[in-house]
């Protein structure tokens, strides 16, 4: 089937739905968007109506109702589903259902087997170690024997002491747990056995599996990512550089992303920052080749103050911060890289059309996540009505938002209060930071809650953190 015969159902909302629509338009692809009652006033609904009319819209009950999504796809004759990020984007069972049902469609993402295999953190760690890729020190399988657990813990404490860690710590985690459940910290071996037994018993009760993972707890680090893109078949993956996501909320939610991951051209590091970036790219590509990764994905790393990189996990989806990597990339010398467009094109089975030698990089990109939140109150979400959102157009700025500019917008309490993404480009770090600061100073965001209290946002937090970007 040729590209212009496809129709993509966008199984998401907000900013990412807007960007998928725009990418479909660029590719001359038909699309259909879904929305819930709570999202009827969202800009993604308005854009779908503008670009495709009422035929391009389907109201559903819930973005997490697979039956709703697939029924909408069938009703509109969609040939592909783009899950965006979150929701079904890393659900291998949903991806498998999309491609193996009686009326199969394309899943715009990696194959379901890849999602399954890399979604298992233990499996990913084991695969990485088999390829010589450094991972967070600790076990790469569930531990069921108490003496083996103690041996691993002692090795981790010894390793941290050799690294000069002032306060060594080991994590004991229920291997079958998730979402922060069944995790405890141990500061010395005297407390380890008691903690191990408690977590083992908890895991048995909660998950019917007493397996436990033992890992080093790393506190002081930079969070780097490697952006990988590959066509179906996964034979020749290409990287689109590194980015630094170390500016986060106390809950470890990203707030600023910067590409590239370090800036050795203008900043001093206590390690060879260029080598670290080259190493994590090389390691990420080795895993992508081994598992035949076949779409867009992100390899997440932590880097210690001594420059030791450890692979944390692989995210088998497009990420919010894809645009900051695209901002510094060129394909065959051409600006305007759009990784969502690449994801759709490759997900429909088109060939890559370029190699790593065709990808070049220039400048520095900064992405700000603009969010209605109270940064003075543990970054608690703010709920209310956006009265005005405005910014000055610049050739070095890209804005992505689902918040309408021409009317007030009530933030739905059912969803997160992310309002916009701003992506700034500069020829170097100093210019990017200066432009970022100027953007934040001029950005207009006004609103009130139900009690008439003025909107709270993270603009001041972003402005403060801009000063020290990429410093370690």
Coordinates of C-alpha atoms in Angstrom, one line a residue:
X1 CA 0.0 0.0 0.0
X2 CA 1.4 3.4 -0.9
X3 CA 1.7 6.1 1.7
X4 CA -1.2 8.2 0.4
X5 CA -3.6 5.2 0.9
X6 CA -3.0 5.1 4.6
X7 CA -5.0 6.7 7.4
X8 CA -3.5 7.1 10.8
X9 CA -5.6 7.0 14.0
X10 CA -4.0 9.2 16.6
X11 CA -4.6 7.4 20.0
X12 CA -3.5 10.3 22.2
X13 CA -4.3 13.9 23.2
X14 CA -2.8 17.3 23.7
X15 CA 0.5 18.5 22.3
X16 CA 1.7 15.1 21.0
X17 CA -1.6 14.7 19.1
X18 CA -1.1 18.1 17.5
X19 CA 2.4 17.2 16.4
X20 CA 1.3 13.9 14.9
X21 CA -1.4 15.6 12.9
X22 CA 1.1 18.2 11.6
X23 CA 3.4 15.4 10.7
X24 CA 0.7 13.5 8.9
X25 CA -0.2 16.6 6.9
X26 CA 3.5 17.0 6.0
X27 CA 3.5 13.4 4.7
X28 CA 0.1 13.9 2.9
X29 CA -1.4 11.3 5.1
X30 CA -5.1 11.2 6.2
X31 CA -5.6 11.0 9.9
X32 CA -8.4 10.7 12.5
X33 CA -8.1 12.1 16.0
X34 CA -9.9 10.9 19.1
X35 CA -11.0 12.9 22.1
X36 CA -12.9 12.5 25.3
X37 CA -15.7 14.7 26.7
X38 CA -13.2 16.4 29.1
X39 CA -11.0 17.3 26.1
X40 CA -13.6 18.8 23.8
X41 CA -12.1 22.3 24.2
X42 CA -8.5 21.1 23.5
X43 CA -6.5 22.6 20.7
X44 CA -5.9 19.1 19.3
X45 CA -9.6 18.8 18.6
X46 CA -9.8 22.2 17.0
X47 CA -6.8 21.4 14.8
X48 CA -8.3 18.1 13.7
X49 CA -11.5 19.9 12.8
X50 CA -9.6 22.6 10.9
X51 CA -7.4 20.1 8.9
X52 CA -9.9 17.3 8.4
X53 CA -13.4 18.4 9.3
X54 CA -15.7 16.4 11.5
X55 CA -14.8 13.3 9.7
X56 CA -11.3 13.5 11.3
X57 CA -12.8 13.3 14.8
X58 CA -14.2 10.5 17.0
X59 CA -15.3 11.0 20.5
X60 CA -14.4 8.1 22.9
X61 CA -15.0 7.4 26.5
X62 CA -11.4 6.9 27.7
X63 CA -7.9 7.1 26.1
X64 CA -7.0 3.9 27.9
X65 CA -9.9 1.9 26.6
X66 CA -8.4 -0.4 23.9
X67 CA -11.9 -1.4 22.6
X68 CA -12.8 2.3 22.2
X69 CA -9.6 3.0 20.3
X70 CA -9.9 0.0 18.0
X71 CA -13.6 0.6 17.3
X72 CA -12.9 4.2 16.3
X73 CA -10.1 2.9 14.0
X74 CA -12.5 0.5 12.3
X75 CA -15.3 3.0 12.0
X76 CA -13.0 5.4 10.2
X77 CA -11.1 2.8 8.2
X78 CA -7.8 3.6 9.7
X79 CA -4.8 1.5 8.5
X80 CA -2.4 2.5 11.3
X81 CA -2.4 3.6 14.9
X82 CA 0.0 6.1 16.4
X83 CA 0.0 5.8 20.2
X84 CA 2.1 8.9 20.9
X85 CA 3.7 8.7 24.3
X86 CA 2.1 7.4 27.5
X87 CA -1.2 5.5 27.2
X88 CA -0.6 2.5 24.9
X89 CA 2.8 3.5 23.5
X90 CA 4.7 0.8 25.4
X91 CA 2.0 -1.8 25.8
X92 CA 3.2 -4.7 23.8
X93 CA -0.2 -6.5 24.2
X94 CA -1.9 -3.6 22.6
X95 CA 0.7 -3.4 19.8
X96 CA 0.3 -7.1 19.2
X97 CA -3.5 -6.8 19.0
X98 CA -3.2 -4.0 16.5
X99 CA -1.1 -6.0 14.0
X100 CA -2.6 -9.5 14.6
X101 CA -6.3 -8.8 14.7
X102 CA -8.7 -9.9 11.9
X103 CA -8.4 -6.5 10.4
X104 CA -4.7 -5.8 11.0
X105 CA -3.2 -2.3 11.1
X106 CA 0.3 -0.9 11.4
X107 CA 1.4 0.0 14.9
X108 CA 3.5 3.2 14.6
X109 CA 6.2 2.1 17.0
X110 CA 8.6 -0.8 17.4
X111 CA 7.3 -4.3 16.8
X112 CA 5.5 -5.8 19.8
X113 CA 8.3 -8.3 20.5
X114 CA 10.8 -5.5 20.8
X115 CA 8.5 -3.6 23.2
X116 CA 8.0 -6.7 25.2
X117 CA 11.7 -7.6 25.4
X118 CA 13.0 -4.2 26.2
X119 CA 10.2 -3.4 28.5
X120 CA 11.5 -6.0 30.9
X121 CA 14.2 -4.2 32.8
X122 CA 15.8 -7.4 34.0
X123 CA 15.9 -8.7 30.4
X124 CA 17.3 -5.4 29.2
X125 CA 20.0 -5.4 31.8
X126 CA 21.0 -9.0 31.0
X127 CA 21.1 -8.2 27.3
X128 CA 23.2 -5.1 27.9
X129 CA 25.8 -7.0 30.0
X130 CA 26.1 -9.7 27.4
X131 CA 27.2 -7.0 25.0
X132 CA 29.6 -5.4 27.4
X133 CA 27.3 -2.4 28.0
X134 CA 27.7 -0.9 31.5
X135 CA 24.6 -1.1 33.6
X136 CA 23.8 0.1 37.2
X137 CA 25.8 -2.2 39.4
X138 CA 23.8 -5.0 40.9
X139 CA 21.9 -8.2 40.0
X140 CA 20.6 -8.8 36.5
X141 CA 18.1 -11.4 37.7
X142 CA 15.8 -12.1 40.6
X143 CA 17.7 -13.3 43.7
X144 CA 16.1 -16.0 45.8
X145 CA 19.0 -17.1 48.0
X146 CA 19.9 -15.0 51.1
X147 CA 23.6 -15.7 51.0
X148 CA 23.9 -14.8 47.4
X149 CA 22.0 -11.6 48.1
X150 CA 24.4 -10.7 50.9
X151 CA 27.4 -11.4 48.7
X152 CA 26.1 -9.0 46.0
X153 CA 25.3 -6.3 48.6
X154 CA 28.8 -6.5 50.1
X155 CA 30.3 -6.2 46.6
X156 CA 28.2 -3.1 46.0
X157 CA 29.3 -1.5 49.3
X158 CA 32.9 -2.3 48.5
X159 CA 32.6 -0.8 45.0
X160 CA 31.1 2.4 46.3
X161 CA 33.8 2.8 48.9
X162 CA 36.5 2.4 46.2
X163 CA 34.6 5.1 44.1
X164 CA 34.8 7.5 47.1
X165 CA 31.1 7.6 47.7
X166 CA 30.6 9.4 51.0
X167 CA 27.4 7.6 52.0
X168 CA 27.1 4.2 50.2
X169 CA 23.7 2.8 49.7
X170 CA 22.1 -0.3 48.3
X171 CA 18.6 -0.7 47.0
X172 CA 16.6 -3.9 47.8
X173 CA 13.7 -4.2 45.3
X174 CA 10.9 -6.7 44.8
X175 CA 11.7 -8.0 41.3
X176 CA 8.0 -8.4 40.5
X177 CA 7.1 -5.0 41.8
X178 CA 6.7 -1.7 39.9
X179 CA 5.7 1.9 40.4
X180 CA 7.9 2.3 43.4
X181 CA 6.4 -0.6 45.3
X182 CA 8.5 -2.9 47.3
X183 CA 11.7 -0.9 47.5
X184 CA 13.9 -0.1 50.5
X185 CA 17.3 1.5 51.1
X186 CA 20.2 -0.1 53.1
X187 CA 23.1 2.0 54.3
X188 CA 25.3 -0.7 55.7
X189 CA 25.6 -4.5 55.8
X190 CA 24.4 -4.7 59.4
X191 CA 20.9 -3.8 58.3
X192 CA 20.9 -5.7 55.0
X193 CA 19.7 -9.1 56.1
X194 CA 16.7 -7.7 58.0
X195 CA 15.7 -5.5 55.0
X196 CA 16.2 -8.3 52.5
X197 CA 13.9 -10.6 54.5
X198 CA 11.2 -7.9 54.8
X199 CA 11.2 -7.1 51.0
X200 CA 11.3 -10.9 50.2
X201 CA 8.3 -11.5 52.4
X202 CA 6.5 -8.4 51.0
X203 CA 7.1 -9.6 47.4
X204 CA 5.8 -13.1 48.2
X205 CA 2.6 -11.7 49.7
X206 CA 2.0 -9.0 47.1
X207 CA 3.2 -10.7 43.9
X208 CA 3.4 -14.4 44.8
X209 CA 7.1 -14.2 43.9
X210 CA 9.8 -13.8 46.6
X211 CA 12.5 -12.7 44.1
X212 CA 14.5 -9.6 45.0
X213 CA 16.8 -7.3 43.0
X214 CA 19.9 -5.8 44.6
X215 CA 21.3 -2.6 43.1
X216 CA 23.5 0.3 43.9
X217 CA 21.7 3.6 44.7
X218 CA 23.3 6.4 42.7
X219 CA 22.4 9.9 43.9
X220 CA 24.7 12.4 42.2
X221 CA 24.5 12.0 38.4
X222 CA 23.5 13.5 35.1
X223 CA 20.7 12.0 33.2
X224 CA 21.6 11.6 29.5
X225 CA 19.7 10.0 26.6
X226 CA 20.6 8.7 23.2
X227 CA 18.0 9.0 20.4
X228 CA 17.8 6.0 18.0
X229 CA 15.9 5.7 14.8
X230 CA 15.6 2.6 12.6
X231 CA 13.5 1.2 9.8
X232 CA 11.6 -2.0 9.9
X233 CA 14.0 -4.9 10.0
X234 CA 16.3 -3.0 12.3
X235 CA 19.5 -3.6 10.3
X236 CA 21.0 -0.1 10.2
X237 CA 19.9 2.0 13.2
X238 CA 20.9 5.7 13.2
X239 CA 21.5 7.9 16.2
X240 CA 20.4 11.5 16.5
X241 CA 22.8 12.4 19.2
X242 CA 22.6 12.8 22.9
X243 CA 20.6 15.1 25.2
X244 CA 20.8 16.0 28.9
X245 CA 17.6 15.7 31.0
X246 CA 19.1 16.4 34.5
X247 CA 16.8 19.3 35.3
X248 CA 13.9 17.6 37.0
X249 CA 11.2 18.1 39.6
X250 CA 11.7 16.5 43.0
X251 CA 9.6 13.6 41.7
X252 CA 12.2 13.0 38.9
X253 CA 9.9 14.4 36.2
X254 CA 11.9 16.1 33.5
X255 CA 11.5 19.9 33.1
X256 CA 14.4 21.0 30.8
X257 CA 16.1 18.9 28.1
X258 CA 19.3 20.1 26.4
X259 CA 21.0 18.7 23.3
X260 CA 23.8 17.6 23.1
X261 CA 24.2 15.9 26.5
X262 CA 27.4 17.8 27.4
X263 CA 29.2 20.8 26.0
X264 CA 32.9 20.2 26.2
X265 CA 33.5 23.0 23.7
X266 CA 32.7 25.6 26.3
X267 CA 32.5 23.9 29.7
X268 CA 35.1 22.0 31.8
X269 CA 34.3 18.6 33.1
X270 CA 36.3 16.3 35.4
X271 CA 36.1 13.6 32.8
X272 CA 36.3 13.3 29.0
X273 CA 32.8 14.4 28.2
X274 CA 33.2 13.8 24.5
X275 CA 34.3 10.2 25.1
X276 CA 31.3 9.6 27.4
X277 CA 28.9 10.8 24.8
X278 CA 30.6 8.7 22.1
X279 CA 30.6 5.7 24.4
X280 CA 26.9 5.8 25.3
X281 CA 26.0 6.3 21.6
X282 CA 28.1 3.3 20.6
X283 CA 26.6 1.1 23.4
X284 CA 23.1 2.1 22.6
X285 CA 23.6 1.3 18.9
X286 CA 25.0 -2.1 19.8
X287 CA 21.8 -3.1 21.7
X288 CA 19.6 -1.7 18.9
X289 CA 21.4 -3.8 16.3
X290 CA 21.3 -6.9 18.5
X291 CA 17.6 -6.8 19.2
X292 CA 16.8 -5.4 15.7
X293 CA 15.1 -2.3 17.0
X294 CA 12.8 -1.1 14.3
X295 CA 11.4 2.4 15.0
X296 CA 12.1 5.4 17.2
X297 CA 13.4 4.9 20.7
X298 CA 15.5 6.3 23.6
X299 CA 18.3 4.8 25.5
X300 CA 18.4 6.3 29.0
X301 CA 21.7 6.7 30.9
X302 CA 23.1 8.0 34.1
X303 CA 26.6 9.5 34.3
X304 CA 28.4 9.8 37.6
X305 CA 30.7 12.7 38.6
X306 CA 33.7 10.6 37.6
X307 CA 32.3 10.1 34.1
X308 CA 31.1 6.5 34.5
X309 CA 28.0 5.8 32.4
X310 CA 25.4 3.2 33.3
X311 CA 22.4 2.2 31.1
X312 CA 19.1 2.6 33.1
X313 CA 16.5 1.5 30.6
X314 CA 15.2 1.7 27.0
X315 CA 12.0 3.6 26.2
X316 CA 10.4 2.1 23.2
X317 CA 8.4 5.1 22.1
X318 CA 8.7 8.6 20.9
X319 CA 9.4 10.9 23.8
X320 CA 8.3 14.4 24.7
X321 CA 11.9 15.7 24.2
X322 CA 12.3 14.3 20.6
X323 CA 12.2 17.8 19.2
X324 CA 15.3 19.1 21.0
X325 CA 17.3 16.3 19.4
X326 CA 15.8 17.2 16.0
X327 CA 16.7 20.9 16.5
X328 CA 20.4 20.2 16.4
X329 CA 20.3 17.6 13.6
X330 CA 20.5 17.8 9.8
X331 CA 19.8 15.0 7.3
X332 CA 21.9 15.4 4.2
X333 CA 22.6 18.9 5.2
X334 CA 19.0 19.9 5.4
X335 CA 17.3 21.6 8.4
X336 CA 13.8 20.7 9.5
X337 CA 14.4 17.3 10.9
X338 CA 11.1 16.0 12.4
X339 CA 11.5 12.7 14.3
X340 CA 7.7 12.2 14.6
X341 CA 7.5 12.4 10.8
X342 CA 10.3 9.9 10.5
X343 CA 8.6 7.6 13.0
X344 CA 5.4 7.6 11.0
X345 CA 7.1 7.0 7.7
X346 CA 9.3 4.2 9.0
X347 CA 6.4 2.7 10.9
X348 CA 4.5 2.3 7.7
X349 CA 7.4 0.3 6.2
X350 CA 9.2 2.9 4.2
X351 CA 13.0 2.6 3.9
X352 CA 15.3 4.8 5.9
X353 CA 16.7 6.6 2.9
X354 CA 19.8 7.8 4.7
X355 CA 22.7 6.5 6.8
X356 CA 24.6 7.7 9.8
X357 CA 27.0 9.5 7.5
X358 CA 24.1 11.6 6.3
X359 CA 23.3 12.9 9.8
X360 CA 25.2 15.9 11.1
X361 CA 24.8 18.1 14.1
X362 CA 25.1 21.8 14.8
X363 CA 24.4 24.2 17.7
X364 CA 22.6 23.6 21.0
X365 CA 18.9 23.0 21.6
X366 CA 17.0 23.7 24.8
X367 CA 13.4 22.4 25.5
X368 CA 11.3 23.8 28.2
X369 CA 8.3 22.0 29.5
X370 CA 5.8 24.7 30.5
X371 CA 3.5 23.3 33.2
X372 CA 0.8 24.7 35.5
X373 CA 2.3 23.7 38.8
X374 CA 3.2 25.1 42.2
X375 CA 7.0 24.7 42.4
X376 CA 6.9 26.1 46.0
X377 CA 4.6 23.3 47.0
X378 CA 6.3 20.1 45.8
X379 CA 5.4 20.9 42.2
X380 CA 1.7 20.2 42.9
X381 CA -0.5 20.5 39.8
X382 CA -2.4 23.7 39.5
X383 CA -5.9 23.6 38.2
X384 CA -7.8 26.5 36.7
X385 CA -8.5 28.4 33.5
X386 CA -5.8 29.7 31.2
X387 CA -6.9 33.2 30.2
X388 CA -4.0 34.1 27.9
X389 CA -1.0 32.4 26.4
X390 CA 1.3 34.3 24.0
X391 CA 4.9 34.5 22.8
X392 CA 6.9 36.3 20.2
X393 CA 7.6 34.4 17.0
X394 CA 11.3 33.8 16.4
X395 CA 13.2 31.9 13.8
X396 CA 15.1 30.1 16.6
X397 CA 11.9 29.1 18.5
X398 CA 9.4 26.3 18.0
X399 CA 6.3 26.1 20.2
X400 CA 4.1 23.1 20.6
X401 CA 0.9 23.5 22.5
X402 CA -2.7 22.3 22.6
X403 CA -3.8 25.4 24.6
X404 CA -5.9 27.7 22.3
X405 CA -4.6 31.2 21.8
X406 CA -7.9 32.7 20.9
X407 CA -10.1 31.8 23.9
X408 CA -9.9 30.8 27.6
X409 CA -9.0 27.2 28.3
X410 CA -10.0 25.2 31.3
X411 CA -7.4 22.6 32.2
X412 CA -9.1 19.3 32.6
X413 CA -8.6 17.9 36.1
X414 CA -8.5 14.4 34.6
X415 CA -5.2 15.0 32.8
X416 CA -1.8 16.4 33.6
X417 CA -1.4 20.2 33.5
X418 CA 1.3 20.3 30.8
X419 CA 0.6 23.4 28.7
X420 CA 3.4 23.8 26.1
X421 CA 6.8 22.9 24.9
X422 CA 9.3 25.5 23.8
X423 CA 12.3 24.5 21.8
X424 CA 15.1 27.0 21.4
X425 CA 18.2 26.7 19.2
X426 CA 21.4 28.6 19.4
X427 CA 24.8 28.3 17.7
X428 CA 26.4 27.5 21.0
X429 CA 25.4 27.0 24.6
X430 CA 25.7 30.7 25.6
X431 CA 23.5 31.8 22.7
X432 CA 20.9 29.1 23.4
X433 CA 20.8 30.0 27.1
X434 CA 20.4 33.7 26.3
X435 CA 17.6 33.1 23.9
X436 CA 16.0 30.7 26.3
X437 CA 16.1 33.3 29.1
X438 CA 14.7 36.0 26.7
X439 CA 11.9 33.7 25.7
X440 CA 10.9 32.9 29.3
X441 CA 11.0 36.6 30.2
X442 CA 8.7 37.6 27.3
X443 CA 6.4 34.6 27.5
X444 CA 2.8 35.5 28.6
X445 CA 0.8 33.0 30.7
X446 CA -2.2 34.2 32.7
X447 CA -5.0 32.4 34.4
X448 CA -7.1 32.0 37.5
X449 CA -8.4 29.1 39.6
X450 CA -12.0 28.7 40.8
X451 CA -11.3 30.9 43.8
X452 CA -9.8 33.7 41.6
X453 CA -6.2 33.0 42.7
X454 CA -3.7 33.7 39.9
X455 CA -2.2 30.8 37.9
X456 CA 0.9 29.1 39.2
X457 CA 3.5 27.8 36.7
X458 CA 7.1 26.7 36.6
X459 CA 8.3 29.6 34.5
X460 CA 10.5 31.0 37.3
X461 CA 11.9 27.6 38.0
X462 CA 12.9 27.1 34.3
X463 CA 14.4 30.6 34.3
X464 CA 16.6 29.9 37.3
X465 CA 17.8 26.5 36.0
X466 CA 18.8 27.9 32.6
X467 CA 21.8 29.6 34.2
X468 CA 23.6 26.3 34.9
X469 CA 22.6 24.1 32.0
X470 CA 25.0 21.2 31.1
X471 CA 27.3 22.0 34.1
X472 CA 28.2 19.1 36.2

